[in-house]
CSV table of C-alpha atoms in Angstrom, one decimal:
chain,number,residue,atom,x,y,z
A,1,MET,CA,69.4,125.1,-89.9
A,2,GLN,CA,72.3,125.9,-88.1
A,3,GLN,CA,75.8,124.8,-89.3
A,4,SER,CA,78.6,124.2,-86.4
A,5,ASN,CA,82.5,124.1,-86.0
A,6,ARG,CA,82.4,121.7,-83.9
A,7,TYR,CA,79.7,118.3,-84.4
A,8,LYS,CA,77.7,117.3,-86.5
A,9,ILE,CA,73.9,116.6,-84.6
A,10,ALA,CA,71.2,115.6,-86.1
A,11,VAL,CA,67.4,115.2,-84.0
A,12,TYR,CA,65.5,113.1,-84.5
A,13,ALA,CA,62.2,111.6,-83.2
A,14,ILE,CA,58.4,109.4,-84.2
A,15,SER,CA,55.1,111.9,-85.0
A,16,LYS,CA,51.9,110.9,-86.3
A,17,ASN,CA,49.1,113.7,-86.3
A,18,GLU,CA,50.9,116.2,-84.3
A,19,ALA,CA,50.1,119.6,-86.6
A,20,ARG,CA,49.1,121.6,-83.9
A,21,PHE,CA,52.9,121.3,-82.3
A,22,ALA,CA,55.0,121.2,-85.8
A,23,LYS,CA,54.7,124.5,-86.5
A,24,ARG,CA,56.7,124.9,-82.5
A,25,TRP,CA,59.0,122.3,-82.8
A,26,MET,CA,60.1,123.2,-85.7
A,27,HIS,CA,61.2,126.6,-84.7
A,28,THR,CA,62.8,125.5,-81.3
A,29,MET,CA,64.7,122.0,-83.2
A,30,ARG,CA,66.2,124.7,-85.8
A,31,GLU,CA,70.1,124.9,-84.0
A,32,ALA,CA,70.8,121.3,-85.4
A,33,ASP,CA,71.9,121.1,-88.5
A,34,VAL,CA,69.5,118.3,-89.7
A,35,VAL,CA,65.8,117.5,-88.4
A,36,ILE,CA,64.7,113.6,-89.5
A,37,VAL,CA,61.0,113.1,-88.6
A,38,ALA,CA,59.6,109.4,-89.7
A,39,ASP,CA,55.9,109.7,-89.5
A,40,THR,CA,54.2,106.7,-88.3
A,41,GLY,CA,50.2,107.5,-90.7
A,42,SER,CA,49.5,111.5,-90.1
A,43,THR,CA,45.7,112.4,-91.7
A,44,ASP,CA,46.5,116.3,-90.8
A,45,ASP,CA,48.8,118.9,-92.0
A,46,THR,CA,52.3,117.4,-89.8
A,47,VAL,CA,54.0,116.4,-92.9
A,48,SER,CA,53.6,119.2,-94.7
A,49,LEU,CA,54.1,122.0,-92.1
A,50,LEU,CA,57.1,119.9,-90.8
A,51,ARG,CA,58.3,120.2,-94.7
A,52,GLU,CA,58.6,123.7,-94.7
A,53,ALA,CA,59.9,124.3,-91.7
A,54,GLY,CA,62.0,122.9,-93.0
A,55,ALA,CA,62.4,118.8,-91.7
A,56,GLU,CA,63.1,116.1,-94.0
A,57,VAL,CA,59.9,113.5,-93.1
A,58,HIS,CA,59.5,109.9,-94.4
A,59,ARG,CA,56.6,108.5,-94.0
A,60,ILE,CA,56.8,105.4,-92.7
A,61,GLN,CA,54.7,102.3,-91.6
A,62,VAL,CA,55.3,100.3,-88.3
A,63,THR,CA,53.3,97.1,-88.1
A,64,PRO,CA,52.3,95.5,-85.7
A,65,TRP,CA,52.5,99.2,-83.5
A,66,ARG,CA,55.4,99.6,-81.2
A,67,PHE,CA,56.8,102.7,-80.6
A,68,ASP,CA,60.5,101.1,-79.8
A,69,ASN,CA,60.7,99.6,-84.4
A,70,ALA,CA,59.5,103.0,-84.4
A,71,ARG,CA,62.2,105.0,-83.3
A,72,ASN,CA,64.6,102.5,-84.3
A,73,GLU,CA,63.5,103.1,-88.2
A,74,SER,CA,64.1,107.1,-87.3
A,75,LEU,CA,66.7,106.1,-86.2
A,76,ARG,CA,67.7,104.1,-89.3
A,77,LEU,CA,66.9,107.8,-91.5
A,78,VAL,CA,70.3,109.3,-88.9
A,79,PRO,CA,73.1,109.8,-91.9
A,80,ASP,CA,76.1,108.0,-90.7
A,81,ASP,CA,78.3,110.7,-90.9
A,82,ILE,CA,76.3,112.2,-87.9
A,83,ASP,CA,78.2,112.7,-84.8
A,84,ILE,CA,75.6,113.1,-81.9
A,85,CYS,CA,71.5,112.6,-82.6
A,86,VAL,CA,68.9,113.8,-80.3
A,87,CYS,CA,65.9,111.9,-79.6
A,88,THR,CA,62.8,114.6,-78.9
A,89,ASP,CA,58.9,113.9,-79.6
A,90,LEU,CA,56.9,116.9,-80.9
A,91,ASP,CA,55.0,117.9,-77.5
A,92,GLU,CA,58.8,118.4,-76.4
A,93,VAL,CA,61.2,121.7,-77.0
A,94,TRP,CA,63.7,122.7,-75.9
A,95,GLU,CA,65.4,125.9,-74.3
A,96,GLU,CA,66.6,128.8,-76.5
A,97,GLY,CA,70.9,128.2,-77.0
A,98,TRP,CA,70.6,124.3,-76.7
A,99,ARG,CA,73.0,123.1,-79.6
A,100,SER,CA,76.0,125.7,-77.9
A,101,ARG,CA,75.6,124.2,-74.5
A,102,LEU,CA,74.7,120.8,-75.2
A,103,GLU,CA,78.9,121.0,-77.5
A,104,ARG,CA,80.4,123.1,-74.8
A,105,ASN,CA,79.5,119.9,-72.3
A,106,TRP,CA,79.9,117.2,-74.5
A,107,ARG,CA,83.4,115.6,-74.5
A,108,GLU,CA,85.6,113.3,-76.7
A,109,GLY,CA,84.4,110.2,-76.2
A,110,THR,CA,81.3,110.5,-74.8
A,111,THR,CA,78.8,108.7,-75.6
A,112,ARG,CA,75.7,109.2,-74.3
A,113,MET,CA,74.6,112.6,-72.5
A,114,LEU,CA,71.4,113.1,-70.0
A,115,TYR,CA,69.4,116.3,-69.5
A,116,ALA,CA,66.8,118.1,-67.6
A,117,PHE,CA,63.0,117.7,-68.8
A,118,THR,CA,60.0,119.1,-67.2
A,119,HIS,CA,57.1,120.2,-67.8
A,120,GLY,CA,55.4,123.1,-68.8
A,121,GLN,CA,56.5,125.3,-71.0
A,122,PRO,CA,60.5,127.7,-70.9
A,123,GLY,CA,60.4,131.3,-69.9
A,124,GLN,CA,57.2,130.3,-67.6
A,125,ASP,CA,57.0,129.1,-64.2
A,126,THR,CA,56.9,125.6,-63.2
A,127,VAL,CA,55.7,123.9,-60.5
A,128,TYR,CA,56.6,120.1,-62.6
A,129,THR,CA,59.7,118.7,-61.2
A,130,TRP,CA,62.9,118.1,-62.8
A,131,PHE,CA,64.5,114.9,-63.8
A,132,TRP,CA,67.5,113.8,-66.2
A,133,LYS,CA,66.5,111.8,-69.7
A,134,GLU,CA,69.2,110.2,-71.9
A,135,LYS,CA,68.1,110.5,-75.3
A,136,ILE,CA,71.3,112.8,-76.6
A,137,HIS,CA,73.6,109.9,-78.3
A,138,THR,CA,76.3,108.9,-81.2
A,139,ARG,CA,74.9,107.8,-84.0
A,140,HIS,CA,75.8,104.0,-83.5
A,141,GLY,CA,76.2,102.2,-80.7
A,142,TYR,CA,72.2,102.1,-79.6
A,143,ARG,CA,69.1,100.7,-80.5
A,144,TRP,CA,65.6,101.2,-78.7
A,145,VAL,CA,64.2,98.0,-77.0
A,146,ARG,CA,60.8,97.3,-74.9
A,147,PRO,CA,57.3,98.6,-77.6
A,148,VAL,CA,56.6,100.7,-74.6
A,149,HIS,CA,57.8,102.7,-72.4
A,150,GLU,CA,60.6,102.1,-74.4
A,151,VAL,CA,64.6,102.5,-73.7
A,152,LEU,CA,68.2,103.6,-75.2
A,153,GLU,CA,69.5,100.1,-74.7
A,154,TYR,CA,73.4,100.5,-75.2
A,155,ILE,CA,74.9,98.0,-77.8
A,156,GLY,CA,78.3,99.1,-78.7
A,157,LYS,CA,81.8,98.6,-78.3
A,158,GLY,CA,83.4,99.1,-75.2
A,159,GLU,CA,82.4,101.0,-72.0
A,160,GLU,CA,79.2,103.3,-72.1
A,161,ARG,CA,80.5,107.1,-71.7
A,162,SER,CA,77.3,108.9,-70.4
A,163,ILE,CA,77.8,113.1,-68.9
A,164,ARG,CA,74.7,114.9,-67.5
A,165,SER,CA,74.9,118.4,-67.9
A,166,ASP,CA,71.7,120.5,-66.1
A,167,GLN,CA,72.7,123.3,-68.3
A,168,LEU,CA,70.1,121.3,-71.6
A,169,ARG,CA,66.4,121.8,-70.2
A,170,LEU,CA,64.3,120.2,-72.4
A,171,TYR,CA,59.8,121.6,-71.9
A,172,HIS,CA,57.0,118.8,-72.4
A,173,ASP,CA,54.0,120.5,-73.4
A,174,PRO,CA,51.7,118.1,-74.4
A,175,ASP,CA,48.0,117.6,-75.4
A,176,PRO,CA,46.3,116.3,-72.1
A,177,ASN,CA,43.2,115.5,-74.7
A,178,LYS,CA,45.9,112.5,-76.7
A,179,SER,CA,44.1,108.6,-76.6
A,180,ARG,CA,47.0,106.6,-73.9
A,181,SER,CA,44.4,103.4,-74.5
A,182,GLN,CA,47.4,101.5,-76.9
A,183,TYR,CA,49.8,101.9,-73.5
A,184,LEU,CA,48.5,99.0,-72.0
A,185,PRO,CA,48.3,96.1,-74.8
A,186,LEU,CA,51.7,97.2,-75.4
A,187,LEU,CA,52.7,97.1,-71.2
A,188,GLU,CA,51.2,94.2,-71.6
A,189,GLN,CA,53.1,92.8,-75.0
A,190,SER,CA,56.7,94.6,-72.9
A,191,VAL,CA,56.5,92.4,-70.2
A,192,ARG,CA,55.6,89.3,-71.6
A,193,GLU,CA,59.2,89.7,-73.7
A,194,PHE,CA,61.0,90.7,-70.3
A,195,PRO,CA,59.3,88.8,-67.7
A,196,GLU,CA,61.9,89.9,-65.1
A,197,ASP,CA,62.2,94.4,-65.6
A,198,ASP,CA,60.6,95.5,-62.2
A,199,ARG,CA,60.2,99.5,-64.1
A,200,ASN,CA,58.0,97.5,-67.1
A,201,MET,CA,56.6,95.6,-64.1
A,202,HIS,CA,55.6,98.5,-62.0
A,203,TYR,CA,54.1,100.1,-65.3
A,204,LEU,CA,51.4,97.7,-65.7
A,205,GLY,CA,50.3,98.7,-62.4
A,206,ARG,CA,50.6,100.8,-62.7
A,207,GLU,CA,48.7,101.3,-65.9
A,208,TYR,CA,45.7,98.9,-64.7
A,209,MET,CA,45.4,101.1,-61.6
A,210,TYR,CA,44.8,104.3,-64.8
A,211,HIS,CA,41.8,102.4,-66.3
A,212,GLY,CA,40.1,101.1,-63.4
A,213,ARG,CA,41.5,97.4,-62.4
A,214,TRP,CA,41.4,96.8,-59.2
A,215,ASP,CA,42.3,93.4,-59.1
A,216,GLU,CA,44.7,93.3,-61.8
A,217,CYS,CA,46.3,96.3,-60.1
A,218,ILE,CA,46.7,94.8,-57.2
A,219,ALA,CA,48.6,92.0,-58.9
A,220,THR,CA,50.8,93.1,-60.6
A,221,LEU,CA,52.1,95.6,-57.9
A,222,GLN,CA,52.4,92.8,-55.3
A,223,GLN,CA,53.9,91.4,-58.0
A,224,HIS,CA,56.5,94.4,-58.5
A,225,LEU,CA,57.5,94.4,-56.0
A,226,ALA,CA,58.2,90.3,-55.2
A,227,MET,CA,60.6,90.4,-58.4
A,228,PRO,CA,64.6,90.4,-56.2
A,229,GLN,CA,66.0,93.6,-58.3
A,230,ALA,CA,63.3,95.6,-57.2
A,231,ARG,CA,65.4,97.4,-55.2
A,232,TRP,CA,64.8,101.4,-55.7
A,233,ALA,CA,63.1,103.0,-52.8
A,234,ASP,CA,60.7,105.5,-54.8
A,235,GLU,CA,59.2,103.0,-57.1
A,236,ARG,CA,58.3,100.3,-54.5
A,237,SER,CA,57.0,103.3,-52.5
A,238,ALA,CA,54.5,104.2,-55.7
A,239,SER,CA,53.2,100.6,-56.2
A,240,MET,CA,52.4,100.3,-52.4
A,241,ARG,CA,50.4,104.1,-53.0
A,242,PHE,CA,49.0,102.6,-56.5
A,243,ILE,CA,48.2,99.7,-54.0
A,244,SER,CA,46.6,101.6,-51.8
A,245,ARG,CA,44.1,103.6,-54.0
A,246,ALA,CA,42.9,100.3,-55.7
A,247,TYR,CA,41.8,98.9,-52.4
A,248,LYS,CA,40.3,102.6,-51.6
A,249,ALA,CA,38.7,102.6,-55.1
A,250,SER,CA,36.8,99.9,-53.9
A,251,GLU,CA,36.2,101.4,-50.3
A,252,GLN,CA,38.8,99.1,-48.2
A,253,TRP,CA,40.2,101.9,-46.5
A,254,GLN,CA,42.3,99.7,-44.1
A,255,GLU,CA,44.1,98.1,-47.0
A,256,ALA,CA,45.0,101.1,-48.7
A,257,THR,CA,45.8,102.4,-44.3
A,258,ARG,CA,47.8,99.3,-44.2
A,259,TRP,CA,49.2,99.6,-47.6
A,260,LEU,CA,50.7,103.6,-47.4
A,261,TYR,CA,51.7,102.7,-43.9
A,262,ARG,CA,53.8,100.4,-45.3
A,263,ALA,CA,54.5,103.0,-47.9
A,264,ILE,CA,56.1,105.6,-45.3
A,265,ALA,CA,58.6,103.1,-44.5
A,266,GLU,CA,59.3,102.3,-48.0
A,267,ALA,CA,60.3,105.6,-48.3
A,268,PRO,CA,59.8,107.8,-45.4
A,269,TYR,CA,61.7,110.8,-47.3
A,270,LEU,CA,59.3,111.1,-49.7
A,271,ARG,CA,55.6,113.8,-49.1
A,272,GLU,CA,53.7,111.3,-51.3
A,273,PRO,CA,53.2,108.4,-48.9
A,274,TYR,CA,52.2,111.3,-46.1
A,275,THR,CA,49.9,113.5,-47.9
A,276,GLU,CA,48.1,110.1,-49.3
A,277,MET,CA,48.0,109.6,-45.9
A,278,ALA,CA,46.6,112.5,-45.6
A,279,GLN,CA,44.0,112.3,-48.1
A,280,LEU,CA,42.4,108.5,-47.0
A,281,ALA,CA,42.4,110.4,-43.2
A,282,TYR,CA,40.5,113.2,-44.7
A,283,HIS,CA,38.1,110.5,-46.3
A,284,THR,CA,37.7,108.5,-43.3
A,285,ARG,CA,36.8,112.0,-41.1
A,286,ASN,CA,40.1,110.9,-38.8
A,287,TRP,CA,41.2,115.5,-38.2
A,288,PRO,CA,44.1,113.9,-36.1
A,289,ALA,CA,45.0,111.3,-38.4
A,290,VAL,CA,45.1,114.2,-41.6
A,291,TYR,CA,47.4,116.8,-39.3
A,292,HIS,CA,49.7,114.4,-38.2
A,293,MET,CA,50.2,113.4,-41.3
A,294,VAL,CA,50.2,117.3,-43.2
A,295,GLU,CA,52.2,118.1,-40.8
A,296,GLU,CA,54.9,114.7,-41.6
A,297,ALA,CA,54.5,115.6,-45.2
A,298,LEU,CA,55.9,119.2,-45.1
A,299,ARG,CA,58.9,118.4,-42.9
A,300,ILE,CA,60.4,117.2,-46.1
A,301,SER,CA,61.3,120.6,-48.1
A,302,THR,CA,63.4,118.9,-50.5
A,303,ARG,CA,61.9,117.9,-53.6
A,304,PRO,CA,64.0,115.0,-55.2
A,305,ASP,CA,64.4,115.6,-58.4
A,306,THR,CA,63.1,111.8,-59.8
A,307,TYR,CA,59.7,110.8,-62.0
A,308,MET,CA,58.4,109.4,-59.2
A,309,GLN,CA,57.5,112.9,-57.6
A,310,GLU,CA,53.1,113.8,-57.5
A,311,ASP,CA,52.1,117.7,-58.1
A,312,PHE,CA,50.3,117.7,-55.4
A,313,CYS,CA,52.5,116.8,-52.4
A,314,TRP,CA,53.8,120.6,-53.9
A,315,ASP,CA,51.2,122.8,-54.4
A,316,ALA,CA,48.0,124.4,-52.0
A,317,THR,CA,46.7,120.4,-51.4
A,318,LEU,CA,48.6,120.1,-48.3
A,319,TYR,CA,47.9,122.5,-46.6
A,320,ASP,CA,44.4,122.7,-48.2
A,321,LEU,CA,44.1,119.3,-45.7
A,322,GLY,CA,46.3,121.2,-43.2
A,323,ALA,CA,43.0,123.8,-42.6
A,324,LEU,CA,40.2,121.5,-43.0
A,325,ALA,CA,42.1,119.4,-40.2
A,326,CYS,CA,42.5,121.9,-37.6
A,327,TYR,CA,39.2,123.6,-38.8
A,328,GLU,CA,37.5,120.7,-37.0
A,329,LEU,CA,40.0,120.2,-34.5
A,330,GLY,CA,39.3,123.6,-33.2
A,331,LEU,CA,43.1,125.2,-33.7
A,332,LEU,CA,41.7,128.1,-35.5
A,333,HIS,CA,44.5,130.3,-35.0
A,334,LYS,CA,47.2,127.5,-37.1
A,335,ALA,CA,44.1,126.3,-39.4
A,336,CYS,CA,44.2,130.3,-40.9
A,337,GLU,CA,48.3,130.3,-41.7
A,338,PHE,CA,47.3,126.9,-43.4
A,339,ALA,CA,44.2,128.6,-45.2
A,340,ARG,CA,46.1,131.6,-46.5
A,341,GLU,CA,49.4,129.6,-47.4
A,342,ALA,CA,46.8,127.4,-49.6
A,343,THR,CA,45.4,130.8,-50.4
A,344,GLU,CA,48.9,132.1,-52.1
A,345,ARG,CA,50.0,129.6,-53.6
A,346,SER,CA,46.8,128.6,-55.6
A,347,PRO,CA,44.8,132.0,-55.1
A,348,ASP,CA,42.4,131.7,-58.1
A,349,ASP,CA,40.2,128.5,-56.0
A,350,SER,CA,36.5,130.1,-55.0
A,351,ARG,CA,36.6,127.2,-52.6
A,352,LEU,CA,40.2,128.1,-50.8
A,353,SER,CA,39.2,131.7,-50.3
A,354,HIS,CA,35.9,131.1,-49.1
A,355,ASN,CA,37.9,128.7,-46.5
A,356,TYR,CA,40.1,132.1,-45.4
A,357,ALA,CA,37.5,134.3,-44.9
A,358,LEU,CA,35.1,131.7,-42.3
A,359,ILE,CA,38.1,131.6,-41.0
A,360,GLN,CA,38.7,134.3,-40.8
A,361,SER,CA,35.2,134.9,-39.4
A,362,ARG,CA,35.6,132.8,-36.7
A,363,LEU,CA,38.8,133.4,-34.9
A,364,PRO,CA,38.0,134.9,-31.2
């Protein structure tokens, strides 16, 4: 671990069966003065690998399981004389030099720092959204709350003082096969404990969607939309899109369409509702609507830095849909433009390449 002339910095985390990430994580966290891990029951080599790399690992039990209790236990293990705490997960990776950038940007009196967060790995081009995370904080004055999708709550004296820096960049590169089955009961518990938390109500409705529980998805997200504190238009639009997906799954096309129009009206500056409307129109073979929605989506050229963004709105999807619609409408030159852009954005997709060649062969 490296020593700092200005601040004592600790990284803390929880772990369970993270052997595949342990060495990589320790390599990127090594800039801290101390790395502390609360292991919640690993049966693989996580603990030994972390200790070999220099981490201080404690085995803990959290029963019944809650993420907030586990994180509070890990925070409790951080020495009292630490100035700055950095909470990360083992499938996350900092850019090299993160500590020096943290120290340059930290100001006396700061209690929390927001930093840039995305998916992927450092040094690789990312097509994913960057958004703000806020898990760097002072040693005292904070606690974790919520059974899942846990958040840091300020409980210190005086006013909380937050700063942000996009010079600190953290990447999330998770295990795609890791189960999220525990999320649903924890979200249900969270909503019971905090019924006025509109964000968790949205998360619960989204989780019902992931599990294909369509009726509960619709009812929960409608409840989210009815909450007076649910004012963030991006999130409200997402709830409306997810309701539409639930109706689409049961082939209730009219209701699905109605909710997407509401999603567009709620956040007309986002690509997502237009893109999903284009996809819905594709399923009903409404080619003029597909073309129109593709054009409307592409008018939005700036990708906002919120977690509500969907990657399929910024890859080849819109151009693929535009090519298909224009081909069916007899607009072959425009179809060719769309198809060319789609292949450039996804050069390994053989279907897109085949479509592009086919459209080219039909040009007059």
